[in-house]
C-alpha atoms as a printed R data frame, in Angstrom:
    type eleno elety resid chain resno       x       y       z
1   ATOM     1    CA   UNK     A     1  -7.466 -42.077 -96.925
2   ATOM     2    CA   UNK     A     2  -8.555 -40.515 -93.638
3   ATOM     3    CA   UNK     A     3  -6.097 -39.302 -91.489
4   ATOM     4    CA   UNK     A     4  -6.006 -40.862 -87.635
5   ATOM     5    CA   UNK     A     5  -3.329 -38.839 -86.598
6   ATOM     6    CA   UNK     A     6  -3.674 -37.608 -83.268
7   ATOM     7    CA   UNK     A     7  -4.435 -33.693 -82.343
8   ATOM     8    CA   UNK     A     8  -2.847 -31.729 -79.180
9   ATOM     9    CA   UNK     A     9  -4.362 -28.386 -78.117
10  ATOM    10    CA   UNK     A    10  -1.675 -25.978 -76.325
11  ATOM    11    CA   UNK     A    11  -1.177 -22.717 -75.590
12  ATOM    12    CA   UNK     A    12  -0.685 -20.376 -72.984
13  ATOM    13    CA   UNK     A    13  -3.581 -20.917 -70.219
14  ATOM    14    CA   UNK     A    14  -6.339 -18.621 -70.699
15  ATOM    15    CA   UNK     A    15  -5.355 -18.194 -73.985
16  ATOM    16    CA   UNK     A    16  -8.562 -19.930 -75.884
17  ATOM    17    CA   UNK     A    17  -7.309 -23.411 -75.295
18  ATOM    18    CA   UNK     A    18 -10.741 -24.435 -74.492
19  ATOM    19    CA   UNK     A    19 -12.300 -22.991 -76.937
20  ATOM    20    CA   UNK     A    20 -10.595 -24.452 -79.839
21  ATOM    21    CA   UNK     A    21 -10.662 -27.786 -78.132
22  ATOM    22    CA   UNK     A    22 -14.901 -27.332 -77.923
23  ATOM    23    CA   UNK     A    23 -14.552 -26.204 -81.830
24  ATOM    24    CA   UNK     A    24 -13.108 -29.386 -82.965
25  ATOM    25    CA   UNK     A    25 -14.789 -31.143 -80.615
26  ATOM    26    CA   UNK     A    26 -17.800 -29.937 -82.653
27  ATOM    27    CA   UNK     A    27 -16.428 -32.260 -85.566
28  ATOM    28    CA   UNK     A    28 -17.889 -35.509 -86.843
29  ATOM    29    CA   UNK     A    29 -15.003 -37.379 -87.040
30  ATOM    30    CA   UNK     A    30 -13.078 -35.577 -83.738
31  ATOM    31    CA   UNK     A    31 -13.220 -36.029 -80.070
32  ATOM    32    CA   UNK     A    32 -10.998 -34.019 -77.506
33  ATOM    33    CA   UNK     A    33 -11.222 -34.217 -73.773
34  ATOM    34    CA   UNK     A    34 -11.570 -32.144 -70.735
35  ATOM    35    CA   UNK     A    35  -7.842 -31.965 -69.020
36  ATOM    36    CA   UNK     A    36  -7.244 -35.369 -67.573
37  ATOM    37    CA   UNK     A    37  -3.504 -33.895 -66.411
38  ATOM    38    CA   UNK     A    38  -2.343 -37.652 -65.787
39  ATOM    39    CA   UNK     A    39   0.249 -37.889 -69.256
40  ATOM    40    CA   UNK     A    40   2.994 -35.561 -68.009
41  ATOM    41    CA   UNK     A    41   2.893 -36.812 -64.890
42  ATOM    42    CA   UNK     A    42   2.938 -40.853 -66.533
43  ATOM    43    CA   UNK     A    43   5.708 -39.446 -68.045
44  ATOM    44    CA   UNK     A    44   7.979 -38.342 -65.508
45  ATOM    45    CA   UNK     A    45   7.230 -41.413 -63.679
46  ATOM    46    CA   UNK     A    46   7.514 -43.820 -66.382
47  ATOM    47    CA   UNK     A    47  10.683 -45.795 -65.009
48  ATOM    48    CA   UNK     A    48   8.402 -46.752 -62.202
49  ATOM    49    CA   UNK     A    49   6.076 -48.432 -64.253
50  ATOM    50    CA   UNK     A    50   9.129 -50.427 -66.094
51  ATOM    51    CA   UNK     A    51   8.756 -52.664 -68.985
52  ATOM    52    CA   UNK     A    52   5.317 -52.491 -70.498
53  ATOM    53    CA   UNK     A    53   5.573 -56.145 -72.354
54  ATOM    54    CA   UNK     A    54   4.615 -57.350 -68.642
55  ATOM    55    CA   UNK     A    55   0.867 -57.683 -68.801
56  ATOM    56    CA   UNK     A    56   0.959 -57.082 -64.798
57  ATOM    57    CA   UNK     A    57   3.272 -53.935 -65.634
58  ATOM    58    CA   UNK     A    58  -0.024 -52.554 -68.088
59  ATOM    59    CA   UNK     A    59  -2.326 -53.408 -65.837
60  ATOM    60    CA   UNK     A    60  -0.383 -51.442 -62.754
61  ATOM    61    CA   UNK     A    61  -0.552 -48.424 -64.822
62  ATOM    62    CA   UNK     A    62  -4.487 -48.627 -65.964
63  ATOM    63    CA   UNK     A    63  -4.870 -48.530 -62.477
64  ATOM    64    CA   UNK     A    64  -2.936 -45.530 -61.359
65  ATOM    65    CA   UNK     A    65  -4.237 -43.760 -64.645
66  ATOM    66    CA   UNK     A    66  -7.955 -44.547 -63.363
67  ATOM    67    CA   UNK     A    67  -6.984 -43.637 -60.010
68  ATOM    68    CA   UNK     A    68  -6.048 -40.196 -61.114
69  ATOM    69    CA   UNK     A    69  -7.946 -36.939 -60.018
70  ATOM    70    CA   UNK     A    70  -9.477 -36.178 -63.191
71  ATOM    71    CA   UNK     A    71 -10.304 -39.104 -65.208
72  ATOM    72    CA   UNK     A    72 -14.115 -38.928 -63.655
73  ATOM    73    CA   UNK     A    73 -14.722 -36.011 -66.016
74  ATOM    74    CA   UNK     A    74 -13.986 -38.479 -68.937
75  ATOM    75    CA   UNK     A    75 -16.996 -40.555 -68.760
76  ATOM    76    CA   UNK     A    76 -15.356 -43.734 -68.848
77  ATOM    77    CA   UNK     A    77 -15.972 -46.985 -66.981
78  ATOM    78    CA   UNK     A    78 -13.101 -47.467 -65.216
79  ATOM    79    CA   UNK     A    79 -12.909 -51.475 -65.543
80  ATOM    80    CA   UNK     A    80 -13.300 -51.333 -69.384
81  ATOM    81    CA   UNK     A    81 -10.822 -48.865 -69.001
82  ATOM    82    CA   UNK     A    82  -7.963 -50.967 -67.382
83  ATOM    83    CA   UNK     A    83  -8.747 -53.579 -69.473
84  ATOM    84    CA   UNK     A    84  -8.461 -51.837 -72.885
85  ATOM    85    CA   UNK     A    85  -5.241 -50.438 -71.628
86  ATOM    86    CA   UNK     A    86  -3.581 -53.944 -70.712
87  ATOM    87    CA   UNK     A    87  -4.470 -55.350 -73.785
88  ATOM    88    CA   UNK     A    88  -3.001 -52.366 -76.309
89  ATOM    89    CA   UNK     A    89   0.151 -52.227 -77.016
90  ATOM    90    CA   UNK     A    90   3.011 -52.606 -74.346
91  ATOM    91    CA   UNK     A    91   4.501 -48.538 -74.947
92  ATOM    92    CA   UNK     A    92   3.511 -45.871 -72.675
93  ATOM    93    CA   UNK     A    93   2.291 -43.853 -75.469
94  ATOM    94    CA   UNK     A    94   0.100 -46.936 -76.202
95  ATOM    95    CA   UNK     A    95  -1.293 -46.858 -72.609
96  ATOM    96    CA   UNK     A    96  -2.044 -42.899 -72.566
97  ATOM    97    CA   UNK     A    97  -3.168 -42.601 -76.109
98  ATOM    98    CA   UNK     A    98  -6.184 -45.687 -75.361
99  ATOM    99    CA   UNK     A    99  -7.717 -43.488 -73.192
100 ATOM   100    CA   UNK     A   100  -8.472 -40.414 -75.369
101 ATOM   101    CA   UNK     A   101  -9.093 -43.198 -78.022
102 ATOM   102    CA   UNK     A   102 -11.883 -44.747 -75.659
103 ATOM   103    CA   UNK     A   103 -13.160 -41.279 -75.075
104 ATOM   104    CA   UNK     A   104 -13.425 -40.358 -78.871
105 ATOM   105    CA   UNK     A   105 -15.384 -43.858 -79.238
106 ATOM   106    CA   UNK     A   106 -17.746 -43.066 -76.607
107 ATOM   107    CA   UNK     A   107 -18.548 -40.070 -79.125
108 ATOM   108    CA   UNK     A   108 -18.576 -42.521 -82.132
109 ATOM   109    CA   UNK     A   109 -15.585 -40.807 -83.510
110 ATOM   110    CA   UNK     A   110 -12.103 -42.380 -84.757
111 ATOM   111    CA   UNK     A   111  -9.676 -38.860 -84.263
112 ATOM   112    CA   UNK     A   112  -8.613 -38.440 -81.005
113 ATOM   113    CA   UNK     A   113  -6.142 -36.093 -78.384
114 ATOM   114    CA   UNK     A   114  -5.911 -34.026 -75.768
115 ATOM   115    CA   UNK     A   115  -5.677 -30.620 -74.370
116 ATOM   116    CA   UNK     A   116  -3.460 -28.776 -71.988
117 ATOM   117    CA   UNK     A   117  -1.812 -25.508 -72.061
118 ATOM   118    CA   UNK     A   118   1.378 -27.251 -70.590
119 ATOM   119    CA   UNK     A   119   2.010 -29.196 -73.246
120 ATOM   120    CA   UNK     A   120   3.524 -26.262 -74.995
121 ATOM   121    CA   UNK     A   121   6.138 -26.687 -72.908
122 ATOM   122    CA   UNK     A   122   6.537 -30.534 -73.476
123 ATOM   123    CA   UNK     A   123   5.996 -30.920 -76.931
124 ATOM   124    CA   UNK     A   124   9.503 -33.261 -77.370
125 ATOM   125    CA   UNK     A   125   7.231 -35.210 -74.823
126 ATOM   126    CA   UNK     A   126   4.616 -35.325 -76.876
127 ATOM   127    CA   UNK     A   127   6.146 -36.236 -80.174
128 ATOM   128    CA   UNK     A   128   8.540 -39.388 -78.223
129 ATOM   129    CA   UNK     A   129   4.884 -40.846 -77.286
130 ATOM   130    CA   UNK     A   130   2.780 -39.854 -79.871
131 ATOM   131    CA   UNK     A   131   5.451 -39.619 -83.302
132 ATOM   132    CA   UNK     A   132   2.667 -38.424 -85.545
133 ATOM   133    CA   UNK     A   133   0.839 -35.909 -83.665
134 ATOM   134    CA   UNK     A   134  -0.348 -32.865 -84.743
135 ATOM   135    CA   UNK     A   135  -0.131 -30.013 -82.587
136 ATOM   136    CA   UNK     A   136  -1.982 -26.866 -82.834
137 ATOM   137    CA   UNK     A   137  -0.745 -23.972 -80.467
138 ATOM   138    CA   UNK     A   138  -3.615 -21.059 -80.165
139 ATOM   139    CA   UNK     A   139  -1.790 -17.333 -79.407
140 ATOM   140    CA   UNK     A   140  -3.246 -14.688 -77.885
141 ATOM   141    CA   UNK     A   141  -2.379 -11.215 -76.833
142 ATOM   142    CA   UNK     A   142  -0.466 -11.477 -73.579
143 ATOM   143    CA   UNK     A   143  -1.682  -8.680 -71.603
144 ATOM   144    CA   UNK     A   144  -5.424 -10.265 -72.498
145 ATOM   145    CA   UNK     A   145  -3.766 -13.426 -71.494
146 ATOM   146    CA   UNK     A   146  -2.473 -11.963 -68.004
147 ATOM   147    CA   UNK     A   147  -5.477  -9.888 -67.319
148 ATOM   148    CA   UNK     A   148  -7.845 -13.163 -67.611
149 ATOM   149    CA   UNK     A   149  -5.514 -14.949 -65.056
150 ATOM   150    CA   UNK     A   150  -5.850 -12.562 -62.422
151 ATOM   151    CA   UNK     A   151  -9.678 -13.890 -62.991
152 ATOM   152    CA   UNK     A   152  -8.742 -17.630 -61.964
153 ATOM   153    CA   UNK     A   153  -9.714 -19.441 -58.357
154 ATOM   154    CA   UNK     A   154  -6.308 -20.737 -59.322
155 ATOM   155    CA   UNK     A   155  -2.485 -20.052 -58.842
156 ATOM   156    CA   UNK     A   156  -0.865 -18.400 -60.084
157 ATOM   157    CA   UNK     A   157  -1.371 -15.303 -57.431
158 ATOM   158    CA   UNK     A   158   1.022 -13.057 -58.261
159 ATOM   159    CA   UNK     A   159   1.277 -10.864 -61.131
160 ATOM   160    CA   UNK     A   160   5.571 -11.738 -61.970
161 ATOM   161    CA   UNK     A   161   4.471 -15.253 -62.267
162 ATOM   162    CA   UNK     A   162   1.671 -14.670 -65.517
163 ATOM   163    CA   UNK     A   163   3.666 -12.575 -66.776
164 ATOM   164    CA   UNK     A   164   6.320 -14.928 -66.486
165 ATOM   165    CA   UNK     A   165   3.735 -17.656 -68.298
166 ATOM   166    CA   UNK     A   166   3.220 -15.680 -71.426
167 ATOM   167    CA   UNK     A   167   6.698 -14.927 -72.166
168 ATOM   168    CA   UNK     A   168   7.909 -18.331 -72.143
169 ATOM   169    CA   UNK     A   169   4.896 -19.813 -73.997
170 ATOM   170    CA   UNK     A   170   5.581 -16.733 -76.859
171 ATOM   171    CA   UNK     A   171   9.587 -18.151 -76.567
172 ATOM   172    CA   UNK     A   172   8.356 -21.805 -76.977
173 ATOM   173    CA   UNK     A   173   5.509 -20.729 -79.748
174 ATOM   174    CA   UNK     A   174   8.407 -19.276 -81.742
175 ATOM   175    CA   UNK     A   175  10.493 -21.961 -81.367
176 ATOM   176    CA   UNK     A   176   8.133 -24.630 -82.372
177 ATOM   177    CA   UNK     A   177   7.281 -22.898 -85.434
178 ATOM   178    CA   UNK     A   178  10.914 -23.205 -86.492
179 ATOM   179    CA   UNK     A   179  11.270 -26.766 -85.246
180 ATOM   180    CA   UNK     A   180   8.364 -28.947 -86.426
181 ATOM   181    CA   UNK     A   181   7.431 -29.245 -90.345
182 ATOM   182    CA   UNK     A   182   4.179 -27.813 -91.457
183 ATOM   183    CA   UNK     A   183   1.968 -30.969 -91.462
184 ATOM   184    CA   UNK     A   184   3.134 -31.366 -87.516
185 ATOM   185    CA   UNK     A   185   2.651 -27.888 -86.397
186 ATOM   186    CA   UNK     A   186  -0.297 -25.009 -87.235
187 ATOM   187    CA   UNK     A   187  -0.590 -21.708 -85.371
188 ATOM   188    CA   UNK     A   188  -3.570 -19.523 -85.323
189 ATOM   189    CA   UNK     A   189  -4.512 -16.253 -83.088
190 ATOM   190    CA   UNK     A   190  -6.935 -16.508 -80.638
191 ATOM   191    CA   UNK     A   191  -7.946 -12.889 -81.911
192 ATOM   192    CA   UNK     A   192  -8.264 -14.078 -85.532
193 ATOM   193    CA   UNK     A   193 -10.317 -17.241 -84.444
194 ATOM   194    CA   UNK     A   194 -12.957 -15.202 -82.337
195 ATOM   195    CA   UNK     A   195 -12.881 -12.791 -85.816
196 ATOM   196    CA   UNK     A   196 -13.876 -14.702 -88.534
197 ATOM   197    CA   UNK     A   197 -14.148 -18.475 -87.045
198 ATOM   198    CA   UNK     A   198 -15.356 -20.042 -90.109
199 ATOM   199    CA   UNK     A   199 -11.968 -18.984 -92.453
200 ATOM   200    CA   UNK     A   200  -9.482 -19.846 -89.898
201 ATOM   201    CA   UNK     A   201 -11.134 -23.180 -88.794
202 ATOM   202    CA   UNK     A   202 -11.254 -24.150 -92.603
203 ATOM   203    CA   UNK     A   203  -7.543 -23.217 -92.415
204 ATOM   204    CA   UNK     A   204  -6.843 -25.702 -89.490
205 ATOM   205    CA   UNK     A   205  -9.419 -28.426 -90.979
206 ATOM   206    CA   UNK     A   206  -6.878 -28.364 -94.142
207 ATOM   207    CA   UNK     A   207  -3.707 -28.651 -91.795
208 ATOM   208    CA   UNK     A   208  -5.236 -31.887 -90.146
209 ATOM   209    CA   UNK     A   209  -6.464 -33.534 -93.516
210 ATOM   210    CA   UNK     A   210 -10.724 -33.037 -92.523
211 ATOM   211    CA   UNK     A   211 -13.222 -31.424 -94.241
212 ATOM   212    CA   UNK     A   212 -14.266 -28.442 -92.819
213 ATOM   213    CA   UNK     A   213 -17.999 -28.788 -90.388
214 ATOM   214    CA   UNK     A   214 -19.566 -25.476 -89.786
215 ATOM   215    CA   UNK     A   215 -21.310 -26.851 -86.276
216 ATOM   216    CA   UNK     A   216 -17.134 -26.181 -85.775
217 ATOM   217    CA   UNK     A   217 -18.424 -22.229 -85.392
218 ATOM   218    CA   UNK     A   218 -20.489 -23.072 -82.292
219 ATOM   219    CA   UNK     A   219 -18.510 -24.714 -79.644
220 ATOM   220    CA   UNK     A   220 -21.303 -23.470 -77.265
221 ATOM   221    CA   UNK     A   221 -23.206 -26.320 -77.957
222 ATOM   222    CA   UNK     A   222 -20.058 -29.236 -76.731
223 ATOM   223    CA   UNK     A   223 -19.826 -26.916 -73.960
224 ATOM   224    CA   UNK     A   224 -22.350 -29.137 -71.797
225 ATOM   225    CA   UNK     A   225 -20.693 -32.485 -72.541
226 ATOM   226    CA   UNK     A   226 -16.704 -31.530 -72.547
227 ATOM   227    CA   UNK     A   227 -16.246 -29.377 -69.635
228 ATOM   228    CA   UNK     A   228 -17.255 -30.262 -66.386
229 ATOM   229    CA   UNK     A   229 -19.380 -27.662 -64.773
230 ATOM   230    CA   UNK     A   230 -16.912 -27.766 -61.770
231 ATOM   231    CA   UNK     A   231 -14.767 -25.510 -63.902
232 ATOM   232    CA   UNK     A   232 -16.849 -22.203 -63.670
233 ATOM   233    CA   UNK     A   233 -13.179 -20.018 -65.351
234 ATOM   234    CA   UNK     A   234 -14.144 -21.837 -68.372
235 ATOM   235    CA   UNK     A   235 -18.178 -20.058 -68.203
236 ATOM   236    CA   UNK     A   236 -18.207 -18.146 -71.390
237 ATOM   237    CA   UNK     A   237 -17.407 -21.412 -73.315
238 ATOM   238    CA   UNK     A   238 -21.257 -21.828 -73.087
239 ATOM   239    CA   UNK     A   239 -21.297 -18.556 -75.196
240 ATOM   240    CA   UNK     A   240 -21.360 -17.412 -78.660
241 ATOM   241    CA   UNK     A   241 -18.065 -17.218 -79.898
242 ATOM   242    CA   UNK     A   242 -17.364 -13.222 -79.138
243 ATOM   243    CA   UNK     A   243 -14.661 -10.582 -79.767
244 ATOM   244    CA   UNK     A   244 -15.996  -8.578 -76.728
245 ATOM   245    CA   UNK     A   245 -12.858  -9.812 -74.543
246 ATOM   246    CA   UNK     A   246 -10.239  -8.771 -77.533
247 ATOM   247    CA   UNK     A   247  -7.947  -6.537 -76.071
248 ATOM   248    CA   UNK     A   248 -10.243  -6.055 -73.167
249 ATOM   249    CA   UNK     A   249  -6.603  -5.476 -71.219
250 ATOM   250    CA   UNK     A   250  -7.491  -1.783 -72.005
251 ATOM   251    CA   UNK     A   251 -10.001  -1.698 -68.339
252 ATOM   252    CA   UNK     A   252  -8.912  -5.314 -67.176
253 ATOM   253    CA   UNK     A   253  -5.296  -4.558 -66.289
254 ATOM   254    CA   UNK     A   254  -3.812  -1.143 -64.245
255 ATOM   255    CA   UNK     A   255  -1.650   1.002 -65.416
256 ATOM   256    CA   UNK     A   256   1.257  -0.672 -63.130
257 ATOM   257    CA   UNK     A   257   0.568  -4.092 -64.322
258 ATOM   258    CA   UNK     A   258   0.186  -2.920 -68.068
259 ATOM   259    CA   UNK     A   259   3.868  -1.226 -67.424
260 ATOM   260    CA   UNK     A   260   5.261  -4.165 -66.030
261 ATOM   261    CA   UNK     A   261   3.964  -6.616 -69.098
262 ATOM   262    CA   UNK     A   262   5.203  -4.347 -71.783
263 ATOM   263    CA   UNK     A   263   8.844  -4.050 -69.756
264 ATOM   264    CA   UNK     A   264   9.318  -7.914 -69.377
265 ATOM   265    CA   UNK     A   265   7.522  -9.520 -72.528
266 ATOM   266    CA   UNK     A   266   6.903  -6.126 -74.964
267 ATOM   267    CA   UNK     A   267   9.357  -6.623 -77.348
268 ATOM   268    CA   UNK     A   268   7.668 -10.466 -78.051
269 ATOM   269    CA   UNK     A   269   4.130  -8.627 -78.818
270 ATOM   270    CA   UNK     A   270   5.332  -7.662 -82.101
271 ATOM   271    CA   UNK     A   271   6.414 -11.138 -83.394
272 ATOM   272    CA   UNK     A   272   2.692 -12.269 -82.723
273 ATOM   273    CA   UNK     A   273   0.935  -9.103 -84.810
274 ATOM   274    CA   UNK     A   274   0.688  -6.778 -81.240
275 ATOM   275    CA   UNK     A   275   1.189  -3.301 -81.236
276 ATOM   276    CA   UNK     A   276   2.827  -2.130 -77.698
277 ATOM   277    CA   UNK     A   277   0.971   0.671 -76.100
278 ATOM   278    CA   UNK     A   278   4.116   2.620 -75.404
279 ATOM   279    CA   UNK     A   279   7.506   2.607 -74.903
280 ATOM   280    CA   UNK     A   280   8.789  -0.065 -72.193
281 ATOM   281    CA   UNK     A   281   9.826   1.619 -69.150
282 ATOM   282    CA   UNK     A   282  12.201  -1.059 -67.404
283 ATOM   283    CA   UNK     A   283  12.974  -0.983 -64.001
284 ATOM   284    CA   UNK     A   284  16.211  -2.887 -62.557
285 ATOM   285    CA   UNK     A   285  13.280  -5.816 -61.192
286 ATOM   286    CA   UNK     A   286  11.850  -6.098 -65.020
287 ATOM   287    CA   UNK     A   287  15.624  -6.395 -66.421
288 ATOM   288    CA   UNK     A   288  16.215  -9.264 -63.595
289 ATOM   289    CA   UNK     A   289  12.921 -10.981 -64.574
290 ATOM   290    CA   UNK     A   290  13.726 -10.557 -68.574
291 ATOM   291    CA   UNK     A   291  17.226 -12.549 -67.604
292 ATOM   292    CA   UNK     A   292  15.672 -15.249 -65.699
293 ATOM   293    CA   UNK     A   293  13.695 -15.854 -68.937
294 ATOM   294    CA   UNK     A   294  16.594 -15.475 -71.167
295 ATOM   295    CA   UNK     A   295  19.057 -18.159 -69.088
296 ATOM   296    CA   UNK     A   296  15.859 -20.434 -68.814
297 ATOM   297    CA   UNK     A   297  14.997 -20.580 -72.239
298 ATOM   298    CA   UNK     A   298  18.771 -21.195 -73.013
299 ATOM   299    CA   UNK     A   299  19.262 -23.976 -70.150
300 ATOM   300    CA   UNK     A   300  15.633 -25.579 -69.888
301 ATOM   301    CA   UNK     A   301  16.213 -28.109 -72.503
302 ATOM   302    CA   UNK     A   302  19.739 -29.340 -70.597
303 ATOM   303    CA   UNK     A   303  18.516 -29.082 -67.508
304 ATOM   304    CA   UNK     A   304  15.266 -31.499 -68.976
305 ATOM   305    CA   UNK     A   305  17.360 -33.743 -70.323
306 ATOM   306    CA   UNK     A   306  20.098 -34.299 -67.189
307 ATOM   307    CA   UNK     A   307  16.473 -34.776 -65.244
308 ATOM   308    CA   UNK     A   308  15.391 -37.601 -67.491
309 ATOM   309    CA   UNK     A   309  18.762 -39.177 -66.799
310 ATOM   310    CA   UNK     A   310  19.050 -38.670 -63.130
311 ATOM   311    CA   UNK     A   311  15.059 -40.284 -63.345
312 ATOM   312    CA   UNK     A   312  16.214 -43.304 -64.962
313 ATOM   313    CA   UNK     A   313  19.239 -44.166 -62.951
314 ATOM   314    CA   UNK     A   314  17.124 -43.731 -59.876
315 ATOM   315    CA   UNK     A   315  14.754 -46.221 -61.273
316 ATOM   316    CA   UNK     A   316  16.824 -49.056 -61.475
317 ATOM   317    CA   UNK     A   317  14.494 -50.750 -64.169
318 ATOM   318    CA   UNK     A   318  13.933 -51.143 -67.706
319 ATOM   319    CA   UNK     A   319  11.874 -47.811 -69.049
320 ATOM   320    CA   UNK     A   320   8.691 -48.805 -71.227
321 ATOM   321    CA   UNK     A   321   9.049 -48.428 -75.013
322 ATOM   322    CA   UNK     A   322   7.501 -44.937 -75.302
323 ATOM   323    CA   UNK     A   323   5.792 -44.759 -79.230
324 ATOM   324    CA   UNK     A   324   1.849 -45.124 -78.978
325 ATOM   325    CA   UNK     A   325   1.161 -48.196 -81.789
326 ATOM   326    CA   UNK     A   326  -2.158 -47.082 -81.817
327 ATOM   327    CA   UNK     A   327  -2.560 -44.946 -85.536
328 ATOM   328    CA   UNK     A   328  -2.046 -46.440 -89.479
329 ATOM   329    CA   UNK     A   329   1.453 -44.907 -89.546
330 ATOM   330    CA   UNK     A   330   2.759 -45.997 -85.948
331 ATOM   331    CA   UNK     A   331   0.635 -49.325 -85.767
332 ATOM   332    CA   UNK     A   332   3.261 -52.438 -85.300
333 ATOM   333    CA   UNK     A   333   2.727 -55.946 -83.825
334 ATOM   334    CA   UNK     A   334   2.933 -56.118 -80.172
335 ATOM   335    CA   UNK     A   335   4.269 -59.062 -79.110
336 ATOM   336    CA   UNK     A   336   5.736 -59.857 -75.514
């Protein structure tokens, strides 16, 4: 039986998230969206939107999801929209997921998703809405990774703060490989990818249960129809899939920035297959900024948790069920 389980793209940014979303995009039976950015944020606010069995709740939502910045770049008629969404299933994760299921249908394709390089660091979020998800995290080197975000019209500015993005998506990387099961979680190098596309895309065809497609090895081609030409960072999507910006950190980064990423994140290079190009250096400022990460990775989840809490009490309503009921495994009767 074919699978319908639904496929998350994350990563640090400007890590090849894009990319690999185009490459499986590039499958028959797959369809994954430009960044709509509206789940996290559906999330968070989800005691607003109270008790989902309420038609008039649904409906309140497909609205506000519509209304959202970035839904244009689906290609979805917004009326169809709201009303698939008030007639799914009354769970948030119902709500969300009809949206990337109405964009993989506009493509004639039953697998759908979504991409975001933040979702790395909400994959618990993730998993309460969507309980069989697959998620596929892409790694890349992080000086490459920090030299291509000085390249961006946007933030972050200011060279602690990328630096500060790789390490904790390398922290959360590692942790997710320990945490999820391997049929929920597959990790490939954005360096091996751009190598030999063709083995490790058979590799991540067999982790989601599809038969490998080799129109997979041009994602140049979806380039047109899933990202919006607004987003000129994401240019060399329209290319050949290339090696030429493998560790391109060699001319891209200065010799001040290269000494500050190996002294805050260099001893997390290694776990990922990355040879350091010397000896860290640390200065009192890189030891502060290696704590920070250290107490955050230690105190994130608590402090997540005592947010959710403080959220709900602030609400003073009944939170929608979260599970999407929207796949074989997770599909249920929906009654009010």
């Amino acid at each position: 039986m074919s699978s319908d389980r639904p496929i998350f793209v994350v990563g640090c940014p400007r890590s090849g998230t894009t990319m690999l979303q185009l490459m499986l995009h590039a499958h028959p039976r797959i369809a994954l969206p430009p960044e709509s950015r509206f789940l996290l944020t559906a999330y968070r606010r989800r005691h607003r939107f109270g008790d989902l069995r309420d038609p008039a709740r649904r409906a309140a939502l497909a609205r506000w999801i519509v209304a959202s910045p970035q839904f244009g770049d689906l290609g979805l008629d917004p009326q169809e929209t709201i009303a698939a969404i008030t007639a799914a299933p009354p769970t948030l994760g119902s709500a969300l997921g009809t949206v990337f299921q109405r964009y993989a249908h506009r493509f004639g394709k039953p697998r759908w998703g979504d991409k975001r390089p933040a979702y790395l660091r909400h994959l618990p979020v993730i998993r309460r809405l969507f309980p069989d998800a697959q998620i596929i995290t892409i790694m890349r080197d992080g000086r490459d990774c920090v030299a291509s975000l000085k390249e961006t019209p946007w933030p972050p500015y200011d060279l602690a703060t990328m630096i500060d993005y790789w390490a904790r998506s390398a922290d959360l990387a590692t942790h997710a490989a320990r945490r999820y099961p391997a049929d929920v979680y597959h990790q490939v190098r954005y360096e091996d990818l751009v190598a030999e596309p063709e083995r490790h895309l058979r590799v991540i065809c067999r982790f989601l249960g599809e038969d490998y497609d080799p129109a997979m090895t041009r994602p140049s081609e979806q380039a047109r129809v899933a990202v919006p030409d607004y987003k000129t960072w994401h240019e060399l999507t329209r290319s050949q899939v290339t090696t030429a910006r493998v560790r391109s950190w060699h001319t891209r980064l200065g010799a001040t920035e290269l000494r500050r990423c190996e002294a805050v994140f260099g001893d997390r290079l290694p776990r990922f297959g990355y040879q350091l190009s010397a000896a860290p250096r640390r200065t009192p400022r890189d030891h502060a900024a290696r704590a920070r990460l250290a107490v955050r990775h230690h105190l994130g989840p608590a402090r997540a948790a005592a947010a959710d809490g403080w959220a709900a009490v602030r609400a003073h309503r009944r939170s929608p069920e979260l599970p999407a009921r929207l796949t074989g495994a997770q599909r249920a009767p929906h009654g009010s």
